[in-house]
mmCIF file of C-alpha atoms in Angstrom:
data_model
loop_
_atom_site.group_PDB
_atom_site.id
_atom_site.type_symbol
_atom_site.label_atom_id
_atom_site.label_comp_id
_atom_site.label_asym_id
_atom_site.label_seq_id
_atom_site.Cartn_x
_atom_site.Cartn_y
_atom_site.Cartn_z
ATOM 1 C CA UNK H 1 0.000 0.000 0.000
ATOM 2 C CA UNK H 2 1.302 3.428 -1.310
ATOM 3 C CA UNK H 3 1.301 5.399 1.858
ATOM 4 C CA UNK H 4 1.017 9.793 1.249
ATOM 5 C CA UNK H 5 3.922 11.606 1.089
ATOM 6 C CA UNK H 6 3.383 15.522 0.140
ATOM 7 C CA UNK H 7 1.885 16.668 3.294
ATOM 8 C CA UNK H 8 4.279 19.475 3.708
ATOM 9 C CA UNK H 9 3.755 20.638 0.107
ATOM 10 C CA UNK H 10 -0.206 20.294 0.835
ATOM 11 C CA UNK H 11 -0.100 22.435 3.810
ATOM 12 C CA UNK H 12 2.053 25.037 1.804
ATOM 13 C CA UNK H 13 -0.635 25.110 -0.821
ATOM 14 C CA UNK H 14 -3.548 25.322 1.593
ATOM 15 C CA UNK H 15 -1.358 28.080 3.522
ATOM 16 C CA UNK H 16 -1.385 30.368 0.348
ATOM 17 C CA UNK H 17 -4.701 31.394 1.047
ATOM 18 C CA UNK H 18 -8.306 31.375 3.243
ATOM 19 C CA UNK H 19 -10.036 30.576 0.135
ATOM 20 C CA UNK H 20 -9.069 27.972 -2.776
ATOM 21 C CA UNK H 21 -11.688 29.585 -5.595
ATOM 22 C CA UNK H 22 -13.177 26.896 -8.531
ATOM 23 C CA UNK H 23 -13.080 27.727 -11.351
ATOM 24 C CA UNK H 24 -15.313 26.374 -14.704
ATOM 25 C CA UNK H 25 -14.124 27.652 -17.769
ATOM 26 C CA UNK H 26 -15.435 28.586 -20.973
ATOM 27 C CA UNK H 27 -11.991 29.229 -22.964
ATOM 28 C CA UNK H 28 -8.872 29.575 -22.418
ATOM 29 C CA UNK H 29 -9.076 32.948 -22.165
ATOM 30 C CA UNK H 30 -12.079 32.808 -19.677
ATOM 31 C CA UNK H 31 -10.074 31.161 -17.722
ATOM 32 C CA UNK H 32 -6.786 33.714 -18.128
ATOM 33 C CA UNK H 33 -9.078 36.550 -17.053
ATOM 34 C CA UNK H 34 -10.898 34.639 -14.145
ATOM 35 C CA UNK H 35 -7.206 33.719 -13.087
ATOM 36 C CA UNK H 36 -5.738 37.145 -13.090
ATOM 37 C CA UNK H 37 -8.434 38.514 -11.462
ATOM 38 C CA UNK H 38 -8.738 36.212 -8.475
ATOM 39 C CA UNK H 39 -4.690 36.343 -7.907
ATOM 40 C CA UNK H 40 -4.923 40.121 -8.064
ATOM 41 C CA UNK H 41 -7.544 39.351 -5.620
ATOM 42 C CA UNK H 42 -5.203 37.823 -3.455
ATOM 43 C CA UNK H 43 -6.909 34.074 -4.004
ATOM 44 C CA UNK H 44 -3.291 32.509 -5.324
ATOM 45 C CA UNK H 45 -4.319 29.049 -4.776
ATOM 46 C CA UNK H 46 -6.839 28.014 -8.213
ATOM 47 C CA UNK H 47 -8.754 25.195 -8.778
ATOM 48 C CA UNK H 48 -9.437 24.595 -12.130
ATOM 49 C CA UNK H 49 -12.174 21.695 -13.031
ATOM 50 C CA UNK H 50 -12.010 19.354 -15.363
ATOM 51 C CA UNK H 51 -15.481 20.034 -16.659
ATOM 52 C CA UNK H 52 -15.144 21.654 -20.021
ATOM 53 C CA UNK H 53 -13.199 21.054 -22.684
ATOM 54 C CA UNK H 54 -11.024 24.085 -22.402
ATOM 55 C CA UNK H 55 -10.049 23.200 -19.150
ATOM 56 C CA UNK H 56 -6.279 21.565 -19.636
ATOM 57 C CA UNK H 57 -5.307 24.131 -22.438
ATOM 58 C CA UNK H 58 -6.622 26.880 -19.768
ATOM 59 C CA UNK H 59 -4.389 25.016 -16.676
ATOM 60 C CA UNK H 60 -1.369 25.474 -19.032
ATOM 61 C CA UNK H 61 -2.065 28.911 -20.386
ATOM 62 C CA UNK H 62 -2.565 30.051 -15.946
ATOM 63 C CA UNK H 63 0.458 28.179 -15.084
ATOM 64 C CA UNK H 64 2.319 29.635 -17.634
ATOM 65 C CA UNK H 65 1.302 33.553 -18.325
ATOM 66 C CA UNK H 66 -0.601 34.565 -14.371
ATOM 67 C CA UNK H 67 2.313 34.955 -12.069
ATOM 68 C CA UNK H 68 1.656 34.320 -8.942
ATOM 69 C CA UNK H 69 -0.918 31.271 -9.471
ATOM 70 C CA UNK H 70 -0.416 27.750 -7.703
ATOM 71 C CA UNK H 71 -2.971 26.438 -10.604
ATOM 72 C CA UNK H 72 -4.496 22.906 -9.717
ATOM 73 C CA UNK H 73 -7.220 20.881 -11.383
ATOM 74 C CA UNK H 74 -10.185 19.967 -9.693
ATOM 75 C CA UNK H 75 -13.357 17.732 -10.428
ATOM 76 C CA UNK H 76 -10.053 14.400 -11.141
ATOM 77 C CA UNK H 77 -12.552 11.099 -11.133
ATOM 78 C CA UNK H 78 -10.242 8.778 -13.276
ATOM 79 C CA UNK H 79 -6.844 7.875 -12.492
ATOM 80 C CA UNK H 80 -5.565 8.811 -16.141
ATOM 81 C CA UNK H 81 -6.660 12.404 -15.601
ATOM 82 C CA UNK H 82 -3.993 12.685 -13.082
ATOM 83 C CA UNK H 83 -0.785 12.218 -15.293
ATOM 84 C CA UNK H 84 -2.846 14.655 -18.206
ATOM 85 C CA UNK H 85 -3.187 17.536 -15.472
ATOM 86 C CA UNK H 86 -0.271 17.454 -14.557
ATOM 87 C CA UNK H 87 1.609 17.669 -17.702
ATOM 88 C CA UNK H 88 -0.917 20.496 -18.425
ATOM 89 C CA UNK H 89 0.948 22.296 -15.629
ATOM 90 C CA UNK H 90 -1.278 21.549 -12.308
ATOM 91 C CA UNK H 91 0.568 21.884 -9.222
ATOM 92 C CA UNK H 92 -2.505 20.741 -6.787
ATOM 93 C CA UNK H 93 -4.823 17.645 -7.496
ATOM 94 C CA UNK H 94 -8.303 18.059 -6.260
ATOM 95 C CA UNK H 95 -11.040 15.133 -6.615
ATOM 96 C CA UNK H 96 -14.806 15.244 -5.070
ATOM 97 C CA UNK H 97 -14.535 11.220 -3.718
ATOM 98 C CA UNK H 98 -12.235 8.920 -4.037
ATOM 99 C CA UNK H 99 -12.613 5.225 -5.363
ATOM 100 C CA UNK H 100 -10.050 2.587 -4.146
ATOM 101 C CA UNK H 101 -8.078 3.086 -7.538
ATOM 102 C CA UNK H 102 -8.485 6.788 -7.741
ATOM 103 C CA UNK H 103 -7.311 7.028 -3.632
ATOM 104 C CA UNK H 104 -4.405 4.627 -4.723
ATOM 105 C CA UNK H 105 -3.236 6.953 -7.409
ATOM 106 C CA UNK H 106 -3.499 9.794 -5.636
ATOM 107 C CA UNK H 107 -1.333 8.486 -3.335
ATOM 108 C CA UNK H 108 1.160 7.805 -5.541
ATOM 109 C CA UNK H 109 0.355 11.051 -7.364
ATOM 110 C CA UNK H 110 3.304 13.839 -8.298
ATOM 111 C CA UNK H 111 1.798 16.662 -6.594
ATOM 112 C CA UNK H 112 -0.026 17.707 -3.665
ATOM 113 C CA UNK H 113 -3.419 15.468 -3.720
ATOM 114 C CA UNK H 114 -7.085 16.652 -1.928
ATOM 115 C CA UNK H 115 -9.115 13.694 -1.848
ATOM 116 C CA UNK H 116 -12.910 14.068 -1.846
ATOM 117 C CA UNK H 117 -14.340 12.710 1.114
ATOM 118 C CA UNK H 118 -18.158 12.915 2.601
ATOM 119 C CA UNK H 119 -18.444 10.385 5.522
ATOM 120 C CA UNK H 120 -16.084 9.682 8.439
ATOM 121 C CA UNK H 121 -15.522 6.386 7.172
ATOM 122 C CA UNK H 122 -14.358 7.665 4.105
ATOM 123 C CA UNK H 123 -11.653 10.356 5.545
ATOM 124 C CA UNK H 124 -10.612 7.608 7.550
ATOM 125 C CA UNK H 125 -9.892 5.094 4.733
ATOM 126 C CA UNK H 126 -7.966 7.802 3.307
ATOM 127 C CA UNK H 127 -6.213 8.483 6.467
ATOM 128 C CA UNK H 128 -5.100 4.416 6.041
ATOM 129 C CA UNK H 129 -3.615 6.135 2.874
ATOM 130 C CA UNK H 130 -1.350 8.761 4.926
ATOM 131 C CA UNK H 131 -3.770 11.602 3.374
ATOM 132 C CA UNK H 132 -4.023 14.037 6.684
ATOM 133 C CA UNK H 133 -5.440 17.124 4.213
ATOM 134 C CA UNK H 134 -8.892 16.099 2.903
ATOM 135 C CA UNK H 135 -11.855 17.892 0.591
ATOM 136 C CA UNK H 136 -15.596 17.564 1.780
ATOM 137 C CA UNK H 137 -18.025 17.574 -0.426
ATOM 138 C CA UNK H 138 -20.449 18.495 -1.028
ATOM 139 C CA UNK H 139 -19.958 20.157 2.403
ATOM 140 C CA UNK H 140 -23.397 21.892 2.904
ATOM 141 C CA UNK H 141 -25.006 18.724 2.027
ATOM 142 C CA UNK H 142 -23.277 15.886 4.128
ATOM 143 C CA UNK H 143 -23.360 18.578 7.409
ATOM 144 C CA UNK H 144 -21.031 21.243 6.801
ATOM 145 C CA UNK H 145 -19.519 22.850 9.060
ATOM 146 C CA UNK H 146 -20.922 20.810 12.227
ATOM 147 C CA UNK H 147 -19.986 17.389 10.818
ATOM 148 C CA UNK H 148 -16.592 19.175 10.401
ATOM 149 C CA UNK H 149 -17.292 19.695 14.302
ATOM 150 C CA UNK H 150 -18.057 16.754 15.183
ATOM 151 C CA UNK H 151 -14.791 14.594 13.446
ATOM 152 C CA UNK H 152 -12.606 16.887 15.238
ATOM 153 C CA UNK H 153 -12.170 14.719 18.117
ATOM 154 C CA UNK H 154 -12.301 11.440 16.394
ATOM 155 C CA UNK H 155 -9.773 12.270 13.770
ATOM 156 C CA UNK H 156 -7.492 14.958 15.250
ATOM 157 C CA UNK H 157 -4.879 14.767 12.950
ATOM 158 C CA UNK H 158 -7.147 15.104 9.400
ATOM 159 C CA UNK H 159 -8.009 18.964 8.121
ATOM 160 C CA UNK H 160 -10.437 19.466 5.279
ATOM 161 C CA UNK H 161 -10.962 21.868 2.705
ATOM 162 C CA UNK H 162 -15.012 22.173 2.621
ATOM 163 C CA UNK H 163 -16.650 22.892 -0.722
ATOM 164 C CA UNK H 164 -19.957 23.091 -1.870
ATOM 165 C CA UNK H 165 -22.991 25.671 -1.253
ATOM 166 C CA UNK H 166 -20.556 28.132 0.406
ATOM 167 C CA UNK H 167 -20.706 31.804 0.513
ATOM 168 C CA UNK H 168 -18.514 33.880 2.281
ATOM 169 C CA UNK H 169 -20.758 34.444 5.515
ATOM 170 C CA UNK H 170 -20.319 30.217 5.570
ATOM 171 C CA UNK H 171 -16.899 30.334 4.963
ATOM 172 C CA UNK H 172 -16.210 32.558 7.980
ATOM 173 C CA UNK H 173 -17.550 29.938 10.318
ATOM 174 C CA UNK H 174 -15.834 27.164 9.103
ATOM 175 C CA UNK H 175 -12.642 29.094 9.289
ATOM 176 C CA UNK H 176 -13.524 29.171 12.989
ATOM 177 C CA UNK H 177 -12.979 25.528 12.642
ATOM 178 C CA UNK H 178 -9.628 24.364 14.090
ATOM 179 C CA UNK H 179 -9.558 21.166 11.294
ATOM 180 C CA UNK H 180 -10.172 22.955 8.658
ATOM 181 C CA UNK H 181 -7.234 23.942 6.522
ATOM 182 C CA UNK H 182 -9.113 26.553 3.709
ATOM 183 C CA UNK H 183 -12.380 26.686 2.377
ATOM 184 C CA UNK H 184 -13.190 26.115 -1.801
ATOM 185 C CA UNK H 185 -15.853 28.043 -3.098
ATOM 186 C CA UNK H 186 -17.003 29.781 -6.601
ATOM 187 C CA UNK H 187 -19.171 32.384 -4.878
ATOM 188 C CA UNK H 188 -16.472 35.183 -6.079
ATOM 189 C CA UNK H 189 -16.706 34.155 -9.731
ATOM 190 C CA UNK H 190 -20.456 35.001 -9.961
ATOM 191 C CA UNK H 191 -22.138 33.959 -12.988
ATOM 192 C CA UNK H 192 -23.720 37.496 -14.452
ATOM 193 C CA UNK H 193 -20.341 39.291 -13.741
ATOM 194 C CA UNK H 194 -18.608 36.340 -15.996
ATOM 195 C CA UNK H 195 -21.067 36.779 -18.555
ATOM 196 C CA UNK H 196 -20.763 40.717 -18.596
ATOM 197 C CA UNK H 197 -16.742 40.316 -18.700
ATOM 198 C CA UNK H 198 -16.753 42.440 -15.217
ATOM 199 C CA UNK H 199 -13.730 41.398 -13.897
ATOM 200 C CA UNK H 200 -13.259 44.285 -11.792
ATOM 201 C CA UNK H 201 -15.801 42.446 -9.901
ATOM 202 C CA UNK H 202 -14.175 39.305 -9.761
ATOM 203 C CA UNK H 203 -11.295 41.045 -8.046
ATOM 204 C CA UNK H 204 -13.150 43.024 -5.825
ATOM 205 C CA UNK H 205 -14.452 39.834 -4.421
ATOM 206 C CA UNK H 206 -11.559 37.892 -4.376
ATOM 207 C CA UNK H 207 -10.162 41.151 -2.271
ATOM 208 C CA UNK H 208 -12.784 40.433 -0.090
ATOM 209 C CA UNK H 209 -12.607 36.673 0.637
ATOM 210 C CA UNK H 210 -8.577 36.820 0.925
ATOM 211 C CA UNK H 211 -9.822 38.914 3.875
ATOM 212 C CA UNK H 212 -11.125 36.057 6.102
ATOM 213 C CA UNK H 213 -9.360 35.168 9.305
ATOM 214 C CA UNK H 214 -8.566 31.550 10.088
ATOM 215 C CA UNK H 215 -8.774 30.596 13.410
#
C-alpha cells in the first residue's frame, strides 16, 4: 500500500490562502481573465475543473502567463486524468470522492493530492492512505460545518478543505474551525459578472474573501 507523502507541500498550498476559488471555464481565455483577477484578488491558490473542454489548455495557459498562481485541477474522477493535469501544468490535485483506484493513485500522485471525502468512514480510509489534508463535499449537504465539528475529536490529525454551497458568511464559520485547513468556493466568480466580462468584480471579491481570518 502506497502510503502519502506531500503533506508538507499540501499544507504550503492550503497556507497560500483562506479561500481555494473553482473555477469552470469557458476558454482559455475565460479562464486567463478569471485567473488574473482572483490572484490580483489575493486568491493565489486556483482550482481549475475538469469540466469543459477548455479546461487543460486553460491550466497550461494560468500556469504559464498569471504569475503568482499555484494552478491545480479539480473535479479528477479517473486515475488517467492525473498524469494529463499534470503535464498540463497543475501543481494541486483536487477530486470530489475517491474510489479505491483513484485514492491509490493519488497516493502515488506527483503533486499535492485533496481527496474528496463525505463520511467519516471515508476520511478515515484515506487516512489508512497517509492523506491528513482532505476535501468535503459536497460540504453543505453531508453537514457542513458541524460534521466538520463533530470529526474533530475522532480524527485529530485530518483537516479538510469544505466545498460546496458556500458563501462567504459560511466560509467565515468554518474558518472558525480548528480542522479545517481553507475553504473552496465559486461564490467570487459570480455567474452574471462572468457573462458581462466584469472582472473588476471578480477582483473586488476575491479582495474580499482573501480577507477572512482563520482561526
Amino acid at each position: 500500500m502506497t502510503l502519502y507523502s506531500r503533506d508538507a507541500e499540501t499544507d504550503a498550498i492550503t497556507a497560500l490562502a483562506p479561500i481555494i476559488p473553482v473555477l469552470t471555464v469557458r476558454s482559455v481565455e475565460d479562464g486567463l481573465a478569471q485567473a488574473r483577477a482572483l490572484v490580483a484578488g489575493g486568491l493565489t491558490a486556483i482550482e481549475v475543473t475538469l469540466r469543459t473542454p477548455s479546461a487543460l489548455a486553460a491550466i497550461a495557459a494560468i500556469a504559464d502567463q498569471v504569475p503568482g498562481a499555484v494552478v491545480g485541477a479539480g473535479t479528477i474522477v479517473s486515475p488517467d486524468q492525473i498524469d494529463d493535469a499534470v503535464a498540463a501544468g497543475a501543481r494541486f490535485l483536487v477530486s470530489p470522492g475517491a474510489t479505491t483506484d483513484l485514492a491509490e493513485a493519488a497516493a502515488a500522485a506527483p503533486v499535492p493530492f485533496l481527496p474528496g471525502c463525505a463520511t467519516a468512514s471515508e476520511a478515515m480510509a484515506l487516512r489508512e492512505l497517509g492523506f491528513r489534508t482532505l476535501k468535503l463535499f459536497p460540504a453543505e449537504a453531508v453537514g457542513g460545518a458541524r460534521l466538520l465539528a463533530a470529526l474533530a475529536a475522532p480524527l485529530p490529525d485530518l483537516r479538510f478543505c469544505p466545498t460546496g454551497g458556500i458563501d462567504l458568511v459560511k466560509a467565515a464559520d468554518y474558518l472558525k474551525l480548528p480542522n479545517v485547513a481553507c475553504v473552496g468556493g465559486s461564490w467570487m466568480l459570480p455567474k452574471e459578472a462572468l457573462a458581462a466580462g466584469d472582472f473588476a468584480r471578480v477582483e473586488a471579491l476575491a479582495r474580499e474573501a482573501a480577507g477572512l481570518r482563520r482561526l
